[in-house]
Amino acid sequence: MGSSNRTMDAKYADVLKDKMDEASLACLESLPNERVHAFVADAVGLCRPDSVKVCSDSSDDRAEIRRLALENGEETPLAVEGHTVHFDGFHDQARDKAATKYLLPEGVTLGPKLGATDRETGLKEVRSFLDGAMEGKRMAVRFFCLGPADSRFSISCVQCTDSAYVAHSEDLLYRPGYEHLKRLGPDGEFFRFIHSAGRLDERKTSLDVDRRRITIDILENMVYSVNTQYGGNTIGLKKLALRLAIRKADREGWLAEHMFLMGVRGPGKRVTYFTGAFPSMCGKTSTAMLPGERIVGDDIAYLRAIDGRVRAVNVESGIFGIIENVNAHDDPVIHDCLTRPGEIIFSNVLVSDGRPYWLGMGAEVPDSGTNYSGRWQAGVTDSGGNEITPSHRNARYTIAIGALDNCDPCLDDPEGVPVAGIMYGGRDSDTSVPVREAFDWTHGVITMGASVESETTAAALGVRGVRTFNMMSNQDFLAIGFGKYIRNHLDFAGKVGRPPLVFATNYWLTGDGGAWLNGKLDKHVWIKWMERRVHGETDAIEGPTGLLPKYEDLKVLFAEVLDTDYTQAEYVEQFSIRVRKNLEKLDRLDKHFGGMADLPSPVAETLAAQRRRLEALHAAKGDLVSPFDL
Ligand code: SPV
Ligand code: MN
């Protein structure tokens, strides 16, 4: 573009022209949106990178980012073509909830459970950490689209980052959004993200993690992230954008959820779509990738009521998945993909002779190599005396969904796919049956979604294995009050003719000796059962906490899906109602909800009704009741 066509205000051009070449400047100027120019000029003025690369959707620009990640040492090539490895710092291996804070404008409250800080103070602090943070570095300016482009689901995003690894990850995980934002014209709305990894050590990992901040400015639809590299803290479009999207959804009457989206095959050529909300590391991705089914997405979905039906899209187009325990037997689809040539970023795995290794991969892991601690040898311990595992428990892979053999053809459909069922699941070793169906939408939203309780995992920093409530599995990302969030779910059903059926799953139930009662693949049977329920093709047993599958139906499905003989003894052990345990959970729930303001009245009513059913069963039949005795 010649200078005669310049549309950028001089006050922005003055800041930018010395930092970028003509191509980058022209690329930015071609976006007819002054607020984009202002945002980039502010980011550049604040962070003071040596140079700036503005990327369009072109494959050349994307290739340059990939090259930069290798050149600057944030990624290293592996032996298989297209594979690279990235390491995050030793203390930067998961989402940092404590350092993640909402900036609260005057008059806005989010309740005591969401980390927040006064807007002025928080803004001043994070901007001081970003001040000059990119000196000596190259900033990338990237444009992406959450959800398919040119759809009512689309949200434009602009990311400024000094990490080519972050920018490269976003190429694999999101749909390009430069042309989309251009088409929106001068008033196009967009979410904005500034990220700097901060000062780096010789391993190219963030040095100042004690000054790590993820600061969310809900007033400006903007997130700052600094002194961290771990994807969950830095990839703006992922959990940072989800927090902004939850607020937008609240304003506009739709739902932004921590959910997978998949098509489940039924008899004939039938494909029925389900979403599922599980806390991190509880089986969400491996459910979405079940062999023979169709994956639309594994992490974040937007749900809207359209023409009387719930329709959903995958916000992303790639997967930032946990690699631990991915092996040919349990997760054949992704395992196959991870072992053939193609564009993949492995993070925080063990590398030896140019090959990635991880815990539970189904092959021998070497006893030395390079991992997130640097040079590693079996048996080494950290400063606290704990053994350093070869791969981190939260080690991950990043790929485009299109690389999977079972990618759903509707992935990019601007109208989304119709949702027939929603499942909620947590890591629950001793209370809930493996699968059950809610009596209705309200019962499902309250006793299954809002009541998800799960043992903590390595996906967030902190102690693992502690039982905590995790509302809709979305609690880490909630940016509105809990009461309003539940109300939005309850109201959502009123916008459609027949709301999706709601189910609860529990893949983690254990028996007396502490062993898991289900195999990893049993979830495939539960999902096929849900599919049949949606189409009214199987009966169920009415229990106190929902509708349970019948033994004879599961027996047929186990034989069909897994070619195994499901015995009546297994069924009874797995599906007996642990009445006392369920009552204890209700006690915990009462306490949990007790402190919340603005809870919609159906919450207390629905939980009280559940308690009455459980108490009646307890009085009649005791602590443990077989499904045959219901
Ligand atoms: C999760 O932890 O839920 C993830 C990965 O999906 S993160 O990007 O860390 O959020
Ligand atoms: Mn997630």
XYZ file of C-alpha atoms and ligand atoms in Angstrom:
641
model
C 0.000 0.000 0.000
C 1.454 3.381 -0.941
C 1.766 6.132 1.642
C -0.882 8.174 -0.165
C -3.454 5.581 1.034
C -2.402 5.853 4.632
C -5.347 5.719 6.977
C -3.517 5.556 10.262
C -3.590 8.578 12.495
C -0.134 10.190 12.778
C -0.037 9.761 16.548
C -0.012 5.977 16.096
C 2.135 5.926 12.971
C 4.825 7.936 14.781
C 5.171 5.284 17.486
C 5.103 2.415 15.027
C 7.036 3.440 11.928
C 10.514 2.994 13.432
C 9.673 -0.451 14.756
C 8.189 -2.093 11.702
C 8.996 -2.528 8.077
C 6.776 -1.222 5.313
C 4.967 -4.553 4.924
C 3.994 -4.726 8.599
C 2.889 -1.104 8.659
C 0.791 -1.597 5.536
C -0.730 -4.739 7.016
C -1.822 -2.853 10.123
C -2.992 0.186 8.207
C -5.175 -1.925 5.951
C -7.360 -2.666 8.933
C -9.888 0.159 8.869
C -10.262 0.241 12.636
C -8.620 2.988 14.594
C -8.975 1.128 17.882
C -6.725 -1.632 16.529
C -4.073 0.951 15.625
C -4.409 2.536 19.051
C -4.098 -0.814 20.827
C -0.962 -1.857 18.927
C 0.630 1.574 19.359
C -0.054 1.410 23.101
C 1.443 -2.102 23.378
C 4.530 -1.079 21.403
C 4.971 2.160 23.338
C 4.673 0.308 26.646
C 6.744 -2.828 25.984
C 9.290 -1.181 23.653
C 10.252 -4.169 21.479
C 13.215 -3.727 19.131
C 11.019 -4.624 16.191
C 7.438 -5.608 15.408
C 6.045 -8.106 12.919
C 2.392 -7.665 12.016
C 0.982 -10.892 10.595
C -1.875 -11.269 8.172
C -3.484 -14.662 7.545
C -0.891 -15.506 4.886
C 1.073 -18.733 5.009
C 4.304 -16.727 4.635
C 3.605 -14.801 7.820
C 2.743 -17.979 9.659
C 5.942 -19.619 8.419
C 7.968 -16.662 9.669
C 6.559 -17.104 13.183
C 7.465 -20.807 13.135
C 10.973 -19.923 11.994
C 11.321 -17.292 14.705
C 10.346 -19.770 17.448
C 13.221 -22.006 16.331
C 15.677 -19.158 15.805
C 15.086 -17.584 19.194
C 15.407 -20.959 20.934
C 11.880 -21.168 22.373
C 11.371 -24.324 20.310
C 13.810 -27.004 19.182
C 13.223 -29.368 16.267
C 12.708 -33.068 17.018
C 13.607 -36.017 14.806
C 10.205 -36.391 13.154
C 9.373 -33.800 10.510
C 7.221 -30.947 11.816
C 7.705 -31.862 15.491
C 9.251 -29.360 17.907
C 9.661 -29.191 21.662
C 9.186 -26.205 23.967
C 10.045 -26.016 27.669
C 8.439 -23.768 30.229
C 10.346 -22.826 33.379
C 10.538 -25.265 36.273
C 8.074 -23.203 38.311
C 5.948 -22.205 35.333
C 4.257 -25.493 34.474
C 0.570 -24.742 34.980
C -2.072 -22.070 35.278
C -1.323 -19.705 38.139
C -4.682 -18.993 39.719
C -3.240 -16.857 42.516
C -1.570 -14.468 40.052
C -4.698 -14.212 37.874
C -6.774 -11.210 38.825
C -9.735 -9.261 37.505
C -9.479 -5.504 37.577
C -12.608 -4.275 39.228
C -14.047 -0.961 38.092
C -15.799 1.001 40.784
C -19.172 -0.469 41.662
C -18.552 -3.948 40.206
C -18.219 -6.976 42.511
C -17.622 -10.575 41.510
C -18.039 -12.282 44.889
C -15.356 -13.495 47.263
C -14.220 -16.523 45.236
C -12.898 -14.736 42.170
C -9.455 -13.162 42.503
C -9.857 -9.456 41.932
C -8.053 -6.246 42.588
C -8.865 -2.582 42.420
C -8.604 -1.475 38.798
C -6.212 1.426 39.218
C -3.755 -0.462 41.414
C -3.759 -3.668 39.353
C -3.386 -1.826 36.083
C -0.507 0.219 37.375
C 1.295 -2.846 38.626
C 0.982 -4.991 35.505
C 1.853 -2.104 33.216
C 4.940 -1.411 35.294
C 5.991 -5.064 34.830
C 5.463 -4.714 31.071
C 7.298 -1.413 30.859
C 10.209 -2.039 28.480
C 9.709 -5.822 28.876
C 10.294 -6.459 25.156
C 13.569 -4.580 24.807
C 15.903 -6.666 22.659
C 12.981 -8.734 21.359
C 10.634 -8.896 18.406
C 6.927 -8.477 19.020
C 4.416 -10.385 16.928
C 0.982 -8.903 16.283
C -1.502 -11.621 15.448
C -5.180 -11.654 14.474
C -7.418 -14.613 15.200
C -11.076 -15.452 15.294
C -12.747 -17.343 18.124
C -15.354 -19.627 16.590
C -15.743 -19.950 12.808
C -15.264 -16.685 10.906
C -18.279 -14.753 9.589
C -20.653 -16.378 11.998
C -22.827 -15.059 14.814
C -20.460 -16.968 17.122
C -17.271 -15.192 15.901
C -15.206 -13.009 18.216
C -12.215 -11.133 16.816
C -8.975 -11.108 18.779
C -5.697 -9.230 18.553
C -2.648 -10.622 20.311
C 0.665 -8.827 20.880
C 3.364 -11.134 22.225
C 7.142 -11.374 22.386
C 6.938 -15.160 22.440
C 7.077 -16.784 19.033
C 6.146 -20.032 20.818
C 2.875 -18.448 21.986
C 2.224 -17.011 18.521
C 3.027 -20.353 16.878
C 0.758 -22.224 19.308
C -2.053 -19.852 18.395
C -1.606 -20.671 14.723
C -2.242 -24.307 15.528
C -5.062 -23.613 17.941
C -7.138 -20.849 16.334
C -8.666 -19.784 13.091
C -6.982 -16.916 11.284
C -8.757 -13.609 11.917
C -7.053 -10.812 9.977
C -9.445 -10.830 7.031
C -12.393 -11.307 9.356
C -11.497 -8.223 11.398
C -10.981 -6.248 8.197
C -14.475 -7.148 7.040
C -15.927 -5.892 10.333
C -14.904 -2.372 9.346
C -14.263 0.643 11.582
C -16.520 -0.435 14.439
C -15.433 -4.066 14.674
C -15.286 -5.264 18.270
C -12.278 -7.273 19.383
C -10.670 -8.809 22.461
C -7.066 -7.723 23.027
C -4.116 -9.414 24.656
C -0.606 -8.279 25.546
C 1.858 -10.913 26.619
C 5.545 -10.763 27.478
C 7.562 -13.739 28.720
C 9.727 -11.111 30.453
C 13.430 -11.647 31.056
C 14.615 -15.065 29.898
C 17.314 -17.349 31.293
C 19.770 -19.293 29.137
C 17.126 -21.992 28.573
C 14.822 -19.303 27.192
C 12.353 -19.651 30.032
C 10.838 -16.788 32.050
C 13.164 -15.687 34.842
C 10.910 -13.555 36.999
C 8.054 -15.946 37.707
C 7.634 -14.396 41.140
C 6.478 -11.313 39.225
C 4.087 -13.339 37.061
C 0.739 -11.649 36.491
C -2.359 -12.408 34.444
C -4.497 -9.310 34.725
C -7.950 -9.113 33.212
C -9.415 -5.738 32.394
C -13.104 -6.460 31.931
C -13.798 -2.831 31.131
C -11.554 -2.819 28.057
C -11.921 -6.479 26.971
C -8.201 -6.753 27.474
C -5.851 -9.190 29.223
C -2.239 -8.575 30.222
C 0.088 -11.510 30.881
C 3.710 -11.152 31.955
C 6.703 -13.143 33.256
C 5.231 -16.504 32.234
C 5.227 -18.800 29.210
C 2.947 -21.709 30.171
C 0.149 -21.785 27.584
C -2.743 -21.550 30.042
C -1.309 -18.253 31.311
C -0.201 -16.819 27.984
C -2.160 -18.061 24.985
C -4.514 -15.122 24.986
C -7.266 -16.789 23.048
C -7.594 -19.722 25.407
C -8.535 -19.223 29.040
C -7.838 -15.483 28.995
C -10.396 -14.929 26.240
C -12.802 -17.384 27.875
C -13.029 -15.074 30.870
C -13.946 -12.139 28.625
C -16.332 -14.296 26.593
C -18.200 -15.356 29.742
C -18.985 -11.688 30.382
C -20.001 -11.054 26.793
C -22.230 -14.152 26.853
C -23.810 -12.903 30.075
C -24.646 -9.577 28.414
C -25.969 -11.165 25.246
C -27.829 -14.234 26.543
C -25.707 -17.187 25.452
C -23.196 -19.491 27.192
C -19.367 -19.646 27.009
C -18.309 -22.966 28.482
C -15.299 -25.119 29.346
C -16.687 -27.929 27.193
C -15.712 -30.390 24.533
C -18.005 -30.853 21.571
C -18.345 -34.168 19.747
C -20.534 -36.151 17.408
C -21.538 -39.604 18.635
C -22.564 -42.195 16.086
C -25.757 -44.147 16.539
C -27.499 -46.843 14.527
C -27.422 -46.283 10.763
C -25.631 -43.095 9.808
C -26.982 -41.095 12.731
C -24.616 -38.561 14.375
C -25.765 -36.852 17.590
C -23.824 -33.997 19.148
C -22.879 -33.733 22.803
C -20.938 -31.244 24.838
C -19.124 -32.174 28.026
C -17.695 -30.113 30.864
C -14.978 -31.736 32.939
C -12.328 -30.034 35.060
C -8.831 -30.118 33.546
C -7.210 -33.570 33.539
C -10.418 -35.499 34.129
C -10.868 -37.148 30.737
C -12.383 -34.353 28.640
C -10.007 -34.588 25.687
C -9.909 -38.365 25.581
C -13.708 -38.475 25.554
C -13.876 -36.043 22.651
C -11.369 -38.174 20.738
C -12.953 -41.585 21.199
C -12.161 -43.728 18.159
C -15.015 -44.072 15.726
C -16.722 -40.896 16.960
C -16.200 -37.368 15.654
C -14.371 -34.606 17.445
C -15.424 -30.989 17.002
C -13.498 -29.580 19.972
C -11.927 -30.610 23.254
C -11.853 -27.532 25.501
C -14.096 -24.518 24.932
C -17.527 -24.205 23.318
C -19.972 -21.369 22.783
C -23.647 -22.330 22.975
C -26.463 -20.257 21.528
C -30.192 -20.711 21.188
C -30.874 -20.492 17.450
C -34.318 -21.076 15.955
C -35.475 -22.876 19.069
C -32.493 -25.229 19.338
C -29.200 -25.167 21.177
C -26.337 -24.940 18.705
C -22.640 -24.887 19.576
C -19.252 -24.268 18.004
C -15.739 -25.085 19.005
C -14.141 -21.771 19.855
C -10.769 -23.218 18.841
C -9.508 -25.257 15.921
C -6.698 -27.092 17.674
C -5.848 -28.979 20.825
C -3.500 -28.119 23.687
C -3.835 -31.545 25.232
C -2.347 -33.377 28.183
C 0.103 -35.986 26.976
C 0.452 -38.118 30.097
C -1.074 -41.566 29.589
C -1.658 -41.036 25.882
C -0.864 -44.460 24.470
C -1.884 -46.639 21.541
C -4.354 -48.638 23.623
C -6.252 -45.933 25.519
C -6.100 -43.021 23.050
C -5.371 -44.530 19.638
C -6.512 -41.529 17.589
C -4.201 -38.986 19.144
C -1.402 -41.464 19.694
C -1.331 -42.178 16.003
C -1.237 -38.486 15.226
C 1.572 -37.781 17.705
C 3.812 -40.412 16.180
C 3.618 -39.428 12.522
C 5.070 -36.415 10.678
C 3.055 -33.217 10.964
C 3.082 -29.915 12.787
C 3.142 -30.573 16.548
C 4.607 -28.681 19.507
C 5.441 -30.956 22.432
C 5.869 -29.136 25.720
C 7.535 -30.227 28.962
C 8.082 -33.828 27.835
C 11.411 -35.675 28.151
C 13.606 -35.488 25.048
C 16.300 -37.992 24.269
C 17.976 -38.397 20.854
C 15.475 -36.011 19.312
C 12.460 -38.052 20.428
C 9.733 -37.066 22.916
C 8.865 -39.343 25.858
C 6.157 -39.068 28.466
C 4.694 -40.923 31.414
C 2.182 -43.591 30.448
C 3.112 -43.616 26.753
C 3.165 -47.401 26.648
C 6.876 -47.590 25.797
C 10.024 -47.526 27.837
C 11.133 -44.038 28.875
C 14.933 -43.494 28.840
C 16.645 -42.779 32.147
C 18.265 -39.571 31.001
C 17.615 -36.696 28.632
C 16.428 -33.101 28.654
C 13.214 -32.078 30.365
C 11.611 -29.106 32.091
C 14.347 -29.191 34.744
C 17.214 -29.082 32.189
C 19.523 -32.103 31.906
C 17.661 -34.894 33.648
C 18.544 -38.308 35.048
C 16.238 -40.845 36.623
C 16.102 -40.422 40.399
C 17.037 -36.717 40.604
C 15.055 -34.694 43.109
C 14.002 -31.069 43.397
C 14.992 -28.761 46.251
C 12.160 -30.206 48.364
C 13.455 -33.757 47.896
C 10.638 -34.787 45.527
C 11.560 -36.910 42.543
C 11.508 -35.022 39.256
C 9.457 -37.053 36.819
C 10.788 -37.510 33.255
C 7.867 -35.577 31.762
C 5.820 -33.074 33.762
C 2.350 -34.292 34.818
C 0.943 -31.335 32.851
C 3.181 -31.849 29.773
C 1.211 -31.196 26.607
C 1.001 -31.418 22.843
C -0.349 -28.746 20.519
C -1.894 -29.735 17.175
C -4.576 -28.604 14.743
C -7.781 -30.659 14.997
C -7.741 -31.098 11.240
C -4.744 -33.411 11.744
C -6.962 -35.984 13.470
C -8.535 -38.782 11.483
C -11.877 -38.329 13.228
C -12.254 -34.557 12.846
C -15.929 -33.703 12.344
C -16.811 -32.205 8.930
C -18.882 -29.492 10.663
C -15.896 -28.073 12.580
C -16.077 -24.760 10.720
C -19.821 -24.593 10.102
C -20.806 -20.994 10.925
C -24.156 -22.212 12.278
C -22.488 -24.689 14.641
C -23.937 -28.115 15.383
C -27.187 -28.955 17.247
C -26.573 -30.080 20.818
C -28.699 -33.004 22.031
C -26.946 -33.733 25.318
C -24.624 -32.144 27.839
C -22.494 -34.110 30.269
C -20.738 -32.992 33.431
C -18.025 -34.985 35.109
C -15.465 -34.679 37.846
C -12.808 -36.766 39.561
C -14.890 -38.432 42.262
C -13.474 -41.549 43.879
C -16.277 -42.462 46.246
C -19.715 -40.961 45.624
C -21.356 -40.883 42.187
C -22.237 -43.705 39.806
C -20.356 -43.815 36.461
C -23.241 -42.334 34.480
C -26.710 -40.995 35.198
C -29.249 -38.731 33.535
C -30.927 -35.728 35.102
C -34.698 -35.736 35.602
C -34.857 -32.466 33.670
C -32.808 -29.387 32.718
C -33.098 -27.682 36.126
C -32.165 -30.843 38.014
C -29.173 -31.325 35.682
C -27.933 -27.739 35.837
C -28.113 -27.676 39.630
C -27.221 -31.159 40.850
C -24.799 -32.034 38.062
C -23.371 -28.862 36.481
C -23.341 -26.424 39.396
C -22.388 -29.288 41.740
C -19.323 -30.633 39.914
C -16.872 -31.635 42.611
C -13.429 -32.850 41.687
C -10.067 -33.677 43.153
C -7.470 -31.033 42.121
C -4.881 -31.922 39.455
C -1.569 -30.737 38.025
C -3.302 -28.432 35.527
C -3.184 -25.622 38.068
C -0.380 -24.792 40.497
C -1.015 -25.962 44.065
C -1.722 -29.088 46.077
C -3.215 -32.012 44.127
C -5.946 -34.424 45.157
C -7.997 -31.988 47.244
C -11.753 -32.265 46.723
C -13.119 -28.907 45.532
C -16.263 -27.669 43.892
C -15.829 -26.554 40.331
C -19.047 -25.101 39.012
C -19.763 -26.393 35.484
C -16.004 -27.193 35.461
C -15.735 -23.553 34.462
C -15.151 -22.016 37.870
C -11.477 -21.177 37.270
C -12.593 -18.948 34.410
C -15.806 -17.421 35.731
C -15.902 -13.683 35.411
C -19.424 -13.055 36.663
C -21.044 -13.834 40.008
C -21.836 -17.519 40.594
C -25.536 -16.879 41.206
C -25.939 -15.020 37.920
C -24.024 -17.704 36.091
C -26.369 -20.441 37.361
C -29.394 -18.283 36.556
C -28.149 -17.823 32.980
C -27.984 -21.598 32.591
C -31.457 -22.093 34.025
C -32.891 -19.380 31.755
C -31.161 -20.755 28.686
C -33.626 -23.665 28.522
C -36.480 -21.194 28.135
C -35.028 -20.066 24.802
C -35.337 -23.468 23.135
C -38.161 -25.922 22.496
C -36.593 -29.022 23.973
C -33.422 -28.439 25.979
C -30.584 -30.935 25.691
C -30.670 -33.883 28.098
C -28.208 -33.475 30.948
C -25.973 -36.299 32.173
C -23.326 -36.721 34.854
C -20.362 -39.030 34.404
C -17.730 -40.213 36.836
C -14.764 -42.051 35.329
C -12.925 -42.204 38.655
C -15.051 -44.295 40.989
C -13.074 -46.695 43.187
C -14.013 -49.817 45.131
C -13.183 -50.838 48.683
C -9.511 -51.553 47.971
C -9.055 -48.164 46.233
C -8.818 -49.641 42.720
C -10.723 -47.945 39.895
C -13.928 -49.768 39.067
C -13.906 -48.866 35.383
C -11.499 -49.310 32.521
C -10.374 -46.217 30.611
C -12.477 -47.186 27.618
C -15.734 -47.764 29.519
C -16.633 -44.139 28.871
C -17.341 -45.149 25.297
C -20.224 -47.290 26.536
C -21.635 -44.508 28.713
C -21.648 -42.207 25.713
C -23.407 -44.696 23.495
C -26.006 -45.137 26.254
C -26.572 -41.371 26.352
C -26.987 -41.357 22.600
C -29.710 -44.004 22.850
C -31.417 -42.046 25.641
C -31.513 -38.904 23.546
C -33.385 -40.840 20.877
C -35.731 -42.457 23.415
C -34.508 -45.939 22.565
C -33.727 -47.250 26.057
C -35.458 -47.178 29.404
C -33.823 -46.108 32.619
C -34.216 -46.779 36.338
C -35.354 -43.928 38.529
C -32.891 -43.390 41.387
C -32.647 -40.627 43.990
C -29.955 -38.688 42.094
C -31.148 -39.275 38.547
C -31.968 -41.924 35.963
C -29.667 -44.941 35.788
C -28.900 -47.292 32.914
C -30.383 -50.781 33.009
C -28.042 -53.718 33.258
C -29.332 -55.425 30.113
C -28.727 -52.305 27.997
C -25.186 -51.868 29.251
C -24.451 -55.557 28.735
C -25.383 -55.248 25.066
C -23.386 -52.021 24.648
C -20.248 -53.414 26.341
C -20.363 -56.364 23.940
C -20.990 -54.113 20.910
C -18.590 -51.275 21.681
C -15.746 -52.951 23.583
C -16.343 -56.615 22.802
C -16.306 -57.420 26.507
C -18.640 -59.321 28.796
C -20.074 -56.926 31.376
C -21.129 -58.933 34.397
C -24.041 -58.262 36.689
C -21.619 -58.135 39.647
C -19.649 -55.319 37.968
C -22.862 -53.434 37.272
C -24.068 -53.744 40.851
C -20.750 -52.588 42.278
C -20.584 -49.585 39.925
C -24.212 -48.484 39.955
C -25.243 -49.083 43.557
C -26.280 -45.824 45.176
C -23.833 -44.870 47.913
C -26.562 -43.178 49.896
C -24.532 -41.937 52.821
C -21.783 -40.596 50.569
C -24.364 -38.747 48.486
C -25.841 -37.195 51.612
C -22.360 -36.118 52.718
C -21.888 -34.460 49.340
C -25.167 -32.590 49.856
C -23.869 -31.379 53.218
C -20.742 -30.052 51.502
C -22.873 -28.462 48.791
C -25.127 -26.728 51.308
C -22.045 -25.212 52.883
C -20.612 -24.266 49.506
C -23.765 -22.550 48.303
C -24.545 -21.184 51.763
C -22.064 -18.370 51.384
C -23.186 -17.269 47.920
C -25.265 -14.230 47.233
C -27.996 -14.032 44.579
C -28.532 -17.756 44.163
C -31.651 -18.467 42.124
C -34.335 -20.118 44.281
C -34.405 -23.437 42.349
C -30.927 -24.202 43.747
C -32.079 -24.676 47.339
C -35.364 -26.319 46.265
C -33.691 -28.822 43.944
C -31.034 -29.792 46.461
C -33.636 -30.151 49.208
C -35.707 -32.463 46.997
C -32.610 -34.555 46.287
C -31.932 -34.766 50.021
C -35.512 -35.919 50.708
C -35.201 -38.690 48.114
C -31.869 -39.847 49.523
C -33.103 -39.755 53.116
C -36.201 -41.762 52.233
C -34.045 -44.349 50.500
C -31.675 -44.430 53.445
C -34.536 -45.027 55.877
C -35.950 -47.797 53.701
C -32.836 -49.564 52.450
C -29.679 -48.322 54.189
C -26.302 -47.019 53.107
C -25.737 -48.877 49.887
C -28.598 -49.712 47.532
C -28.307 -51.903 44.460
C -29.937 -50.524 41.302
C -32.044 -53.703 41.301
C -33.570 -52.605 44.625
C -34.630 -49.127 43.521
C -6.947 -26.589 31.183
O -6.134 -26.615 32.131
O -8.170 -26.628 31.360
C -6.462 -26.531 29.804
C -5.131 -26.095 29.577
O -7.217 -26.768 28.914
S -4.945 -24.451 29.954
O -4.555 -23.793 28.738
O -3.885 -24.413 30.951
O -6.161 -23.911 30.478
Mn -9.278 -26.654 29.647
